[in-house]
Amino acid sequence: MALRSEIRTRARYRADQFGATKPDDTAYNYWLDEVGRRVWSLLLQSGWPIDYTTSSITANGAATYTIHAASPPDVAMVAGVYYIQGTDVYELKRVNTADIASLRSVQAASNRPMYYEIRFNPTSGAVIEFFPRPNAGTFEVRYYTDFTGFASDATNWNGPARTDELIAIGVAIKALRNEGDNPAADQLEKEWMILLDEIQHSVAWLDARSAPLIRDAGPAGPNTSYFDYPVYVPGVRW
């Protein structure tokens, strides 16, 4: 969608910061990574259909298993956990806390695990525990990764439409506050919130054919469309 260098330039224009006395590109690049991670997290929380990464785990009787072994850990959210048996795939459910004690007392050598729990280990990152505990078997964990940052000026931001603009505004806000220009930063903060609201509410329209569902006829008669649930229609508010 937009290169890091392009977003940085747009952020400078937003903050009106050019020249040797203003923050350099190194500072802006740090802010770009920080705001990029924040925007990515907000997209996940809004329910944007982000593509997932898959991790395969082979059980061996261990108490827990690391979902992703990279350093630093980059698991943002887990999308689903599955038990693989040949060509058959079984979805596991999140365990009810009240059932953990009884499930841990069950040996799973001959019982297929049906539940899981996700925790975060400060050393190894996100880990998963299966219930009952299996001594063998293959499991698939689908998860969303955190935004790892921009590797260089040639790195593209490939988020949803207008999220590059959201990053540019967010970086400009950080740059202005760094220079003590809080009034200008506050003004941009209002624009940021309006744009963020529009982007979050457009999640249902990524697949414009199927979301939201539209009825071709309703109580008011034919040729009248009704949405199956309330739909936000972005408007120009500034």
PDB file of C-alpha atoms in Angstrom:
ATOM      1  CA  MET A   1       0.000   0.000   0.000  1.00  0.00           C
ATOM      2  CA  ALA A   2       2.684   2.500   0.969  1.00  0.00           C
ATOM      3  CA  LEU A   3       6.420   2.398   1.572  1.00  0.00           C
ATOM      4  CA  ARG A   4       7.895   3.367   4.930  1.00  0.00           C
ATOM      5  CA  SER A   5       9.661   6.288   3.271  1.00  0.00           C
ATOM      6  CA  GLU A   6       6.346   7.560   1.869  1.00  0.00           C
ATOM      7  CA  ILE A   7       4.505   7.306   5.182  1.00  0.00           C
ATOM      8  CA  ARG A   8       7.392   9.064   6.958  1.00  0.00           C
ATOM      9  CA  THR A   9       7.297  11.957   4.496  1.00  0.00           C
ATOM     10  CA  ARG A  10       3.534  12.300   4.903  1.00  0.00           C
ATOM     11  CA  ALA A  11       3.957  12.271   8.685  1.00  0.00           C
ATOM     12  CA  ARG A  12       6.516  15.091   8.422  1.00  0.00           C
ATOM     13  CA  TYR A  13       4.087  17.155   6.364  1.00  0.00           C
ATOM     14  CA  ARG A  14       1.365  16.505   8.945  1.00  0.00           C
ATOM     15  CA  ALA A  15       3.682  17.660  11.737  1.00  0.00           C
ATOM     16  CA  ASP A  16       5.343  20.354   9.598  1.00  0.00           C
ATOM     17  CA  GLN A  17       8.743  19.112  10.727  1.00  0.00           C
ATOM     18  CA  PHE A  18      11.592  19.594   8.283  1.00  0.00           C
ATOM     19  CA  GLY A  19      15.152  20.755   8.826  1.00  0.00           C
ATOM     20  CA  ALA A  20      18.167  19.967  10.981  1.00  0.00           C
ATOM     21  CA  THR A  21      16.520  21.155  14.216  1.00  0.00           C
ATOM     22  CA  LYS A  22      13.650  18.666  13.930  1.00  0.00           C
ATOM     23  CA  PRO A  23      13.635  14.922  14.783  1.00  0.00           C
ATOM     24  CA  ASP A  24      15.662  12.937  12.255  1.00  0.00           C
ATOM     25  CA  ASP A  25      14.621   9.912  10.206  1.00  0.00           C
ATOM     26  CA  THR A  26      15.886   7.524  12.887  1.00  0.00           C
ATOM     27  CA  ALA A  27      13.426   8.934  15.415  1.00  0.00           C
ATOM     28  CA  TYR A  28      10.626   8.862  12.861  1.00  0.00           C
ATOM     29  CA  ASN A  29      11.410   5.228  12.012  1.00  0.00           C
ATOM     30  CA  TYR A  30      11.059   4.247  15.685  1.00  0.00           C
ATOM     31  CA  TRP A  31       7.707   5.997  15.825  1.00  0.00           C
ATOM     32  CA  LEU A  32       6.625   4.326  12.596  1.00  0.00           C
ATOM     33  CA  ASP A  33       7.231   0.899  14.139  1.00  0.00           C
ATOM     34  CA  GLU A  34       5.425   1.839  17.353  1.00  0.00           C
ATOM     35  CA  VAL A  35       2.383   3.258  15.605  1.00  0.00           C
ATOM     36  CA  GLY A  36       2.379   0.394  13.103  1.00  0.00           C
ATOM     37  CA  ARG A  37       2.138  -2.112  15.967  1.00  0.00           C
ATOM     38  CA  ARG A  38      -0.616  -0.122  17.604  1.00  0.00           C
ATOM     39  CA  VAL A  39      -2.660   0.095  14.406  1.00  0.00           C
ATOM     40  CA  TRP A  40      -2.157  -3.625  13.710  1.00  0.00           C
ATOM     41  CA  SER A  41      -3.346  -4.473  17.233  1.00  0.00           C
ATOM     42  CA  LEU A  42      -6.420  -2.261  16.820  1.00  0.00           C
ATOM     43  CA  LEU A  43      -7.248  -3.974  13.514  1.00  0.00           C
ATOM     44  CA  LEU A  44      -7.121  -7.380  15.189  1.00  0.00           C
ATOM     45  CA  GLN A  45      -9.281  -6.173  18.067  1.00  0.00           C
ATOM     46  CA  SER A  46     -11.794  -4.731  15.589  1.00  0.00           C
ATOM     47  CA  GLY A  47     -12.240  -8.119  13.950  1.00  0.00           C
ATOM     48  CA  TRP A  48     -10.544  -7.357  10.646  1.00  0.00           C
ATOM     49  CA  PRO A  49     -10.082 -10.686   8.793  1.00  0.00           C
ATOM     50  CA  ILE A  50      -6.297 -10.790   8.984  1.00  0.00           C
ATOM     51  CA  ASP A  51      -4.589 -13.832   7.461  1.00  0.00           C
ATOM     52  CA  TYR A  52      -3.354 -16.286  10.074  1.00  0.00           C
ATOM     53  CA  THR A  53      -0.092 -18.174  10.545  1.00  0.00           C
ATOM     54  CA  THR A  54      -0.074 -21.907  11.255  1.00  0.00           C
ATOM     55  CA  SER A  55       2.072 -23.741  13.790  1.00  0.00           C
ATOM     56  CA  SER A  56       2.265 -27.546  13.908  1.00  0.00           C
ATOM     57  CA  ILE A  57       2.806 -29.177  17.311  1.00  0.00           C
ATOM     58  CA  THR A  58       3.653 -32.828  17.911  1.00  0.00           C
ATOM     59  CA  ALA A  59       2.622 -33.898  21.411  1.00  0.00           C
ATOM     60  CA  ASN A  60       5.057 -35.882  23.552  1.00  0.00           C
ATOM     61  CA  GLY A  61       3.539 -35.741  27.013  1.00  0.00           C
ATOM     62  CA  ALA A  62       4.870 -32.286  27.902  1.00  0.00           C
ATOM     63  CA  ALA A  63       2.821 -29.988  30.118  1.00  0.00           C
ATOM     64  CA  THR A  64       2.864 -27.105  27.629  1.00  0.00           C
ATOM     65  CA  TYR A  65       4.150 -26.345  24.129  1.00  0.00           C
ATOM     66  CA  THR A  66       5.483 -23.123  22.688  1.00  0.00           C
ATOM     67  CA  ILE A  67       3.274 -21.929  19.865  1.00  0.00           C
ATOM     68  CA  HIS A  68       5.935 -19.932  18.088  1.00  0.00           C
ATOM     69  CA  ALA A  69       9.648 -20.387  18.767  1.00  0.00           C
ATOM     70  CA  ALA A  70      10.934 -17.166  17.197  1.00  0.00           C
ATOM     71  CA  SER A  71      12.552 -14.476  19.310  1.00  0.00           C
ATOM     72  CA  PRO A  72      10.942 -12.201  20.253  1.00  0.00           C
ATOM     73  CA  PRO A  73       7.605 -14.053  20.458  1.00  0.00           C
ATOM     74  CA  ASP A  74       5.148 -12.621  17.972  1.00  0.00           C
ATOM     75  CA  VAL A  75       1.837 -14.327  18.755  1.00  0.00           C
ATOM     76  CA  ALA A  76      -0.806 -11.622  19.041  1.00  0.00           C
ATOM     77  CA  MET A  77      -3.986 -13.734  19.137  1.00  0.00           C
ATOM     78  CA  VAL A  78      -4.935 -17.375  18.613  1.00  0.00           C
ATOM     79  CA  ALA A  79      -7.556 -17.982  15.933  1.00  0.00           C
ATOM     80  CA  GLY A  80      -8.139 -21.715  16.411  1.00  0.00           C
ATOM     81  CA  VAL A  81      -6.685 -24.999  17.668  1.00  0.00           C
ATOM     82  CA  TYR A  82      -7.166 -28.325  15.883  1.00  0.00           C
ATOM     83  CA  TYR A  83      -6.303 -31.981  16.397  1.00  0.00           C
ATOM     84  CA  ILE A  84      -5.131 -33.691  13.204  1.00  0.00           C
ATOM     85  CA  GLN A  85      -5.807 -37.410  12.795  1.00  0.00           C
ATOM     86  CA  GLY A  86      -4.939 -38.544   9.295  1.00  0.00           C
ATOM     87  CA  THR A  87      -7.224 -36.615   6.985  1.00  0.00           C
ATOM     88  CA  ASP A  88      -9.656 -35.782   9.780  1.00  0.00           C
ATOM     89  CA  VAL A  89      -9.521 -32.440  11.585  1.00  0.00           C
ATOM     90  CA  TYR A  90     -11.136 -31.853  14.988  1.00  0.00           C
ATOM     91  CA  GLU A  91     -11.533 -28.421  16.519  1.00  0.00           C
ATOM     92  CA  LEU A  92     -10.599 -28.063  20.184  1.00  0.00           C
ATOM     93  CA  LYS A  93     -12.477 -25.765  22.540  1.00  0.00           C
ATOM     94  CA  ARG A  94     -11.135 -23.419  25.199  1.00  0.00           C
ATOM     95  CA  VAL A  95     -11.161 -25.128  28.555  1.00  0.00           C
ATOM     96  CA  ASN A  96     -13.500 -24.007  31.298  1.00  0.00           C
ATOM     97  CA  THR A  97     -11.396 -22.995  34.292  1.00  0.00           C
ATOM     98  CA  ALA A  98     -13.609 -25.013  36.621  1.00  0.00           C
ATOM     99  CA  ASP A  99     -12.809 -28.203  34.674  1.00  0.00           C
ATOM    100  CA  ILE A 100      -9.016 -27.912  34.633  1.00  0.00           C
ATOM    101  CA  ALA A 101      -8.365 -29.924  37.805  1.00  0.00           C
ATOM    102  CA  SER A 102     -10.518 -32.871  36.749  1.00  0.00           C
ATOM    103  CA  LEU A 103      -9.136 -32.881  33.199  1.00  0.00           C
ATOM    104  CA  ARG A 104      -5.539 -32.863  34.427  1.00  0.00           C
ATOM    105  CA  SER A 105      -6.239 -36.034  36.378  1.00  0.00           C
ATOM    106  CA  VAL A 106      -7.229 -37.873  33.194  1.00  0.00           C
ATOM    107  CA  GLN A 107      -4.537 -39.705  31.240  1.00  0.00           C
ATOM    108  CA  ALA A 108      -4.911 -38.973  27.542  1.00  0.00           C
ATOM    109  CA  ALA A 109      -2.880 -41.851  26.144  1.00  0.00           C
ATOM    110  CA  SER A 110      -6.074 -43.303  24.704  1.00  0.00           C
ATOM    111  CA  ASN A 111      -8.248 -40.181  24.869  1.00  0.00           C
ATOM    112  CA  ARG A 112      -8.269 -37.490  22.219  1.00  0.00           C
ATOM    113  CA  PRO A 113      -7.737 -34.029  23.766  1.00  0.00           C
ATOM    114  CA  MET A 114     -10.807 -31.860  23.438  1.00  0.00           C
ATOM    115  CA  TYR A 115      -9.764 -28.655  25.208  1.00  0.00           C
ATOM    116  CA  TYR A 116      -6.859 -26.231  25.375  1.00  0.00           C
ATOM    117  CA  GLU A 117      -5.659 -23.225  27.306  1.00  0.00           C
ATOM    118  CA  ILE A 118      -3.398 -20.395  26.118  1.00  0.00           C
ATOM    119  CA  ARG A 119      -0.990 -18.664  28.478  1.00  0.00           C
ATOM    120  CA  PHE A 120       1.925 -16.289  28.050  1.00  0.00           C
ATOM    121  CA  ASN A 121       5.319 -17.333  29.359  1.00  0.00           C
ATOM    122  CA  PRO A 122       7.746 -14.413  29.903  1.00  0.00           C
ATOM    123  CA  THR A 123      10.634 -16.554  28.626  1.00  0.00           C
ATOM    124  CA  SER A 124       9.199 -18.525  25.721  1.00  0.00           C
ATOM    125  CA  GLY A 125       6.171 -16.451  24.764  1.00  0.00           C
ATOM    126  CA  ALA A 126       2.712 -17.869  24.095  1.00  0.00           C
ATOM    127  CA  VAL A 127       2.289 -21.500  25.177  1.00  0.00           C
ATOM    128  CA  ILE A 128      -0.579 -23.958  24.905  1.00  0.00           C
ATOM    129  CA  GLU A 129      -1.747 -26.752  27.200  1.00  0.00           C
ATOM    130  CA  PHE A 130      -3.992 -29.588  25.994  1.00  0.00           C
ATOM    131  CA  PHE A 131      -6.665 -31.344  28.072  1.00  0.00           C
ATOM    132  CA  PRO A 132      -6.473 -34.233  28.737  1.00  0.00           C
ATOM    133  CA  ARG A 133      -2.691 -34.247  28.317  1.00  0.00           C
ATOM    134  CA  PRO A 134      -1.696 -36.206  25.190  1.00  0.00           C
ATOM    135  CA  ASN A 135       1.400 -38.384  24.896  1.00  0.00           C
ATOM    136  CA  ALA A 136       1.272 -38.259  21.096  1.00  0.00           C
ATOM    137  CA  GLY A 137      -0.639 -36.679  18.257  1.00  0.00           C
ATOM    138  CA  THR A 138      -0.409 -33.729  15.895  1.00  0.00           C
ATOM    139  CA  PHE A 139      -2.020 -30.393  16.574  1.00  0.00           C
ATOM    140  CA  GLU A 140      -2.390 -27.256  14.472  1.00  0.00           C
ATOM    141  CA  VAL A 141      -2.557 -23.798  16.020  1.00  0.00           C
ATOM    142  CA  ARG A 142      -3.706 -20.915  13.860  1.00  0.00           C
ATOM    143  CA  TYR A 143      -2.693 -17.544  15.195  1.00  0.00           C
ATOM    144  CA  TYR A 144      -2.306 -13.894  14.254  1.00  0.00           C
ATOM    145  CA  THR A 145       1.167 -12.441  14.442  1.00  0.00           C
ATOM    146  CA  ASP A 146       2.137  -9.071  15.817  1.00  0.00           C
ATOM    147  CA  PHE A 147       3.429  -6.451  13.394  1.00  0.00           C
ATOM    148  CA  THR A 148       7.192  -6.908  13.324  1.00  0.00           C
ATOM    149  CA  GLY A 149       8.026  -3.397  12.122  1.00  0.00           C
ATOM    150  CA  PHE A 150       9.418  -1.911   8.941  1.00  0.00           C
ATOM    151  CA  ALA A 151      12.700  -3.530   7.870  1.00  0.00           C
ATOM    152  CA  SER A 152      13.721  -0.617   5.623  1.00  0.00           C
ATOM    153  CA  ASP A 153      12.413   2.352   3.658  1.00  0.00           C
ATOM    154  CA  ALA A 154      11.493  -0.090   0.884  1.00  0.00           C
ATOM    155  CA  THR A 155       9.182  -2.085   3.184  1.00  0.00           C
ATOM    156  CA  ASN A 156       5.505  -1.836   2.275  1.00  0.00           C
ATOM    157  CA  TRP A 157       2.679  -1.382   4.722  1.00  0.00           C
ATOM    158  CA  ASN A 158       0.015  -3.800   3.455  1.00  0.00           C
ATOM    159  CA  GLY A 159      -2.822  -3.048   5.842  1.00  0.00           C
ATOM    160  CA  PRO A 160      -6.423  -2.208   4.899  1.00  0.00           C
ATOM    161  CA  ALA A 161      -7.241   0.920   2.931  1.00  0.00           C
ATOM    162  CA  ARG A 162      -6.397   4.213   4.653  1.00  0.00           C
ATOM    163  CA  THR A 163      -4.504   2.568   7.511  1.00  0.00           C
ATOM    164  CA  ASP A 164      -1.304   4.035   6.036  1.00  0.00           C
ATOM    165  CA  GLU A 165      -2.876   7.448   6.579  1.00  0.00           C
ATOM    166  CA  LEU A 166      -3.714   6.421  10.136  1.00  0.00           C
ATOM    167  CA  ILE A 167      -0.049   5.566  10.753  1.00  0.00           C
ATOM    168  CA  ALA A 168       1.121   8.866   9.254  1.00  0.00           C
ATOM    169  CA  ILE A 169      -1.199  10.822  11.553  1.00  0.00           C
ATOM    170  CA  GLY A 170      -0.167   8.741  14.576  1.00  0.00           C
ATOM    171  CA  VAL A 171       3.524   9.354  13.885  1.00  0.00           C
ATOM    172  CA  ALA A 172       2.891  13.075  13.437  1.00  0.00           C
ATOM    173  CA  ILE A 173       1.172  13.134  16.839  1.00  0.00           C
ATOM    174  CA  LYS A 174       4.209  11.526  18.470  1.00  0.00           C
ATOM    175  CA  ALA A 175       6.548  13.932  16.689  1.00  0.00           C
ATOM    176  CA  LEU A 176       4.541  16.990  17.779  1.00  0.00           C
ATOM    177  CA  ARG A 177       4.354  15.851  21.390  1.00  0.00           C
ATOM    178  CA  ASN A 178       8.093  15.193  21.306  1.00  0.00           C
ATOM    179  CA  GLU A 179       8.571  18.857  20.435  1.00  0.00           C
ATOM    180  CA  GLY A 180       6.080  20.035  23.049  1.00  0.00           C
ATOM    181  CA  ASP A 181       3.437  21.148  20.552  1.00  0.00           C
ATOM    182  CA  ASN A 182       0.485  19.632  22.381  1.00  0.00           C
ATOM    183  CA  PRO A 183      -2.248  21.846  20.841  1.00  0.00           C
ATOM    184  CA  ALA A 184      -1.351  20.705  17.318  1.00  0.00           C
ATOM    185  CA  ALA A 185      -1.051  17.101  18.525  1.00  0.00           C
ATOM    186  CA  ASP A 186      -4.482  17.307  20.177  1.00  0.00           C
ATOM    187  CA  GLN A 187      -5.998  18.529  16.927  1.00  0.00           C
ATOM    188  CA  LEU A 188      -4.495  15.637  14.981  1.00  0.00           C
ATOM    189  CA  GLU A 189      -5.662  13.252  17.716  1.00  0.00           C
ATOM    190  CA  LYS A 190      -9.260  14.176  16.879  1.00  0.00           C
ATOM    191  CA  GLU A 191      -8.656  13.410  13.202  1.00  0.00           C
ATOM    192  CA  TRP A 192      -6.979  10.123  14.171  1.00  0.00           C
ATOM    193  CA  MET A 193     -10.026   9.034  16.196  1.00  0.00           C
ATOM    194  CA  ILE A 194     -12.467   9.854  13.404  1.00  0.00           C
ATOM    195  CA  LEU A 195     -10.422   7.970  10.816  1.00  0.00           C
ATOM    196  CA  LEU A 196      -9.887   5.022  13.175  1.00  0.00           C
ATOM    197  CA  ASP A 197     -13.630   4.831  13.792  1.00  0.00           C
ATOM    198  CA  GLU A 198     -14.353   4.704  10.066  1.00  0.00           C
ATOM    199  CA  ILE A 199     -11.728   2.025   9.431  1.00  0.00           C
ATOM    200  CA  GLN A 200     -12.928  -0.130  12.332  1.00  0.00           C
ATOM    201  CA  HIS A 201     -16.518   0.043  11.148  1.00  0.00           C
ATOM    202  CA  SER A 202     -15.632  -0.840   7.561  1.00  0.00           C
ATOM    203  CA  VAL A 203     -14.493  -4.318   8.601  1.00  0.00           C
ATOM    204  CA  ALA A 204     -17.731  -5.890   7.361  1.00  0.00           C
ATOM    205  CA  TRP A 205     -17.144  -4.577   3.867  1.00  0.00           C
ATOM    206  CA  LEU A 206     -13.849  -6.271   3.003  1.00  0.00           C
ATOM    207  CA  ASP A 207     -15.880  -8.907   1.175  1.00  0.00           C
ATOM    208  CA  ALA A 208     -18.540  -6.630  -0.274  1.00  0.00           C
ATOM    209  CA  ARG A 209     -20.563  -9.515  -1.707  1.00  0.00           C
ATOM    210  CA  SER A 210     -21.286 -11.375   1.505  1.00  0.00           C
ATOM    211  CA  ALA A 211     -20.963  -8.980   4.407  1.00  0.00           C
ATOM    212  CA  PRO A 212     -23.318  -7.752   5.585  1.00  0.00           C
ATOM    213  CA  LEU A 213     -26.137  -9.884   4.177  1.00  0.00           C
ATOM    214  CA  ILE A 214     -28.781  -7.882   2.373  1.00  0.00           C
ATOM    215  CA  ARG A 215     -32.407  -8.893   1.969  1.00  0.00           C
ATOM    216  CA  ASP A 216     -33.905  -8.033  -1.404  1.00  0.00           C
ATOM    217  CA  ALA A 217     -37.452  -7.821  -0.041  1.00  0.00           C
ATOM    218  CA  GLY A 218     -38.901  -7.074   3.353  1.00  0.00           C
ATOM    219  CA  PRO A 219     -42.047  -6.043   5.226  1.00  0.00           C
ATOM    220  CA  ALA A 220     -42.152  -2.755   3.358  1.00  0.00           C
ATOM    221  CA  GLY A 221     -42.604  -4.589   0.075  1.00  0.00           C
ATOM    222  CA  PRO A 222     -40.410  -5.665  -2.833  1.00  0.00           C
ATOM    223  CA  ASN A 223     -37.346  -3.769  -4.003  1.00  0.00           C
ATOM    224  CA  THR A 224     -36.580  -2.724  -0.445  1.00  0.00           C
ATOM    225  CA  SER A 225     -33.238  -3.746   1.046  1.00  0.00           C
ATOM    226  CA  TYR A 226     -32.698  -4.395   4.716  1.00  0.00           C
ATOM    227  CA  PHE A 227     -29.466  -5.188   6.450  1.00  0.00           C
ATOM    228  CA  ASP A 228     -29.409  -8.209   8.738  1.00  0.00           C
ATOM    229  CA  TYR A 229     -27.750  -6.069  11.400  1.00  0.00           C
ATOM    230  CA  PRO A 230     -26.968  -2.367  11.877  1.00  0.00           C
ATOM    231  CA  VAL A 231     -24.305  -1.215   9.451  1.00  0.00           C
ATOM    232  CA  TYR A 232     -22.158   1.846   9.898  1.00  0.00           C
ATOM    233  CA  VAL A 233     -21.953   4.051   6.828  1.00  0.00           C
ATOM    234  CA  PRO A 234     -18.869   6.290   6.951  1.00  0.00           C
ATOM    235  CA  GLY A 235     -19.595   9.956   6.429  1.00  0.00           C
ATOM    236  CA  VAL A 236     -17.505  13.071   5.995  1.00  0.00           C
ATOM    237  CA  ARG A 237     -17.315  14.614   9.447  1.00  0.00           C
ATOM    238  CA  TRP A 238     -14.742  17.323   8.952  1.00  0.00           C
TER     239      TRP A 238
END
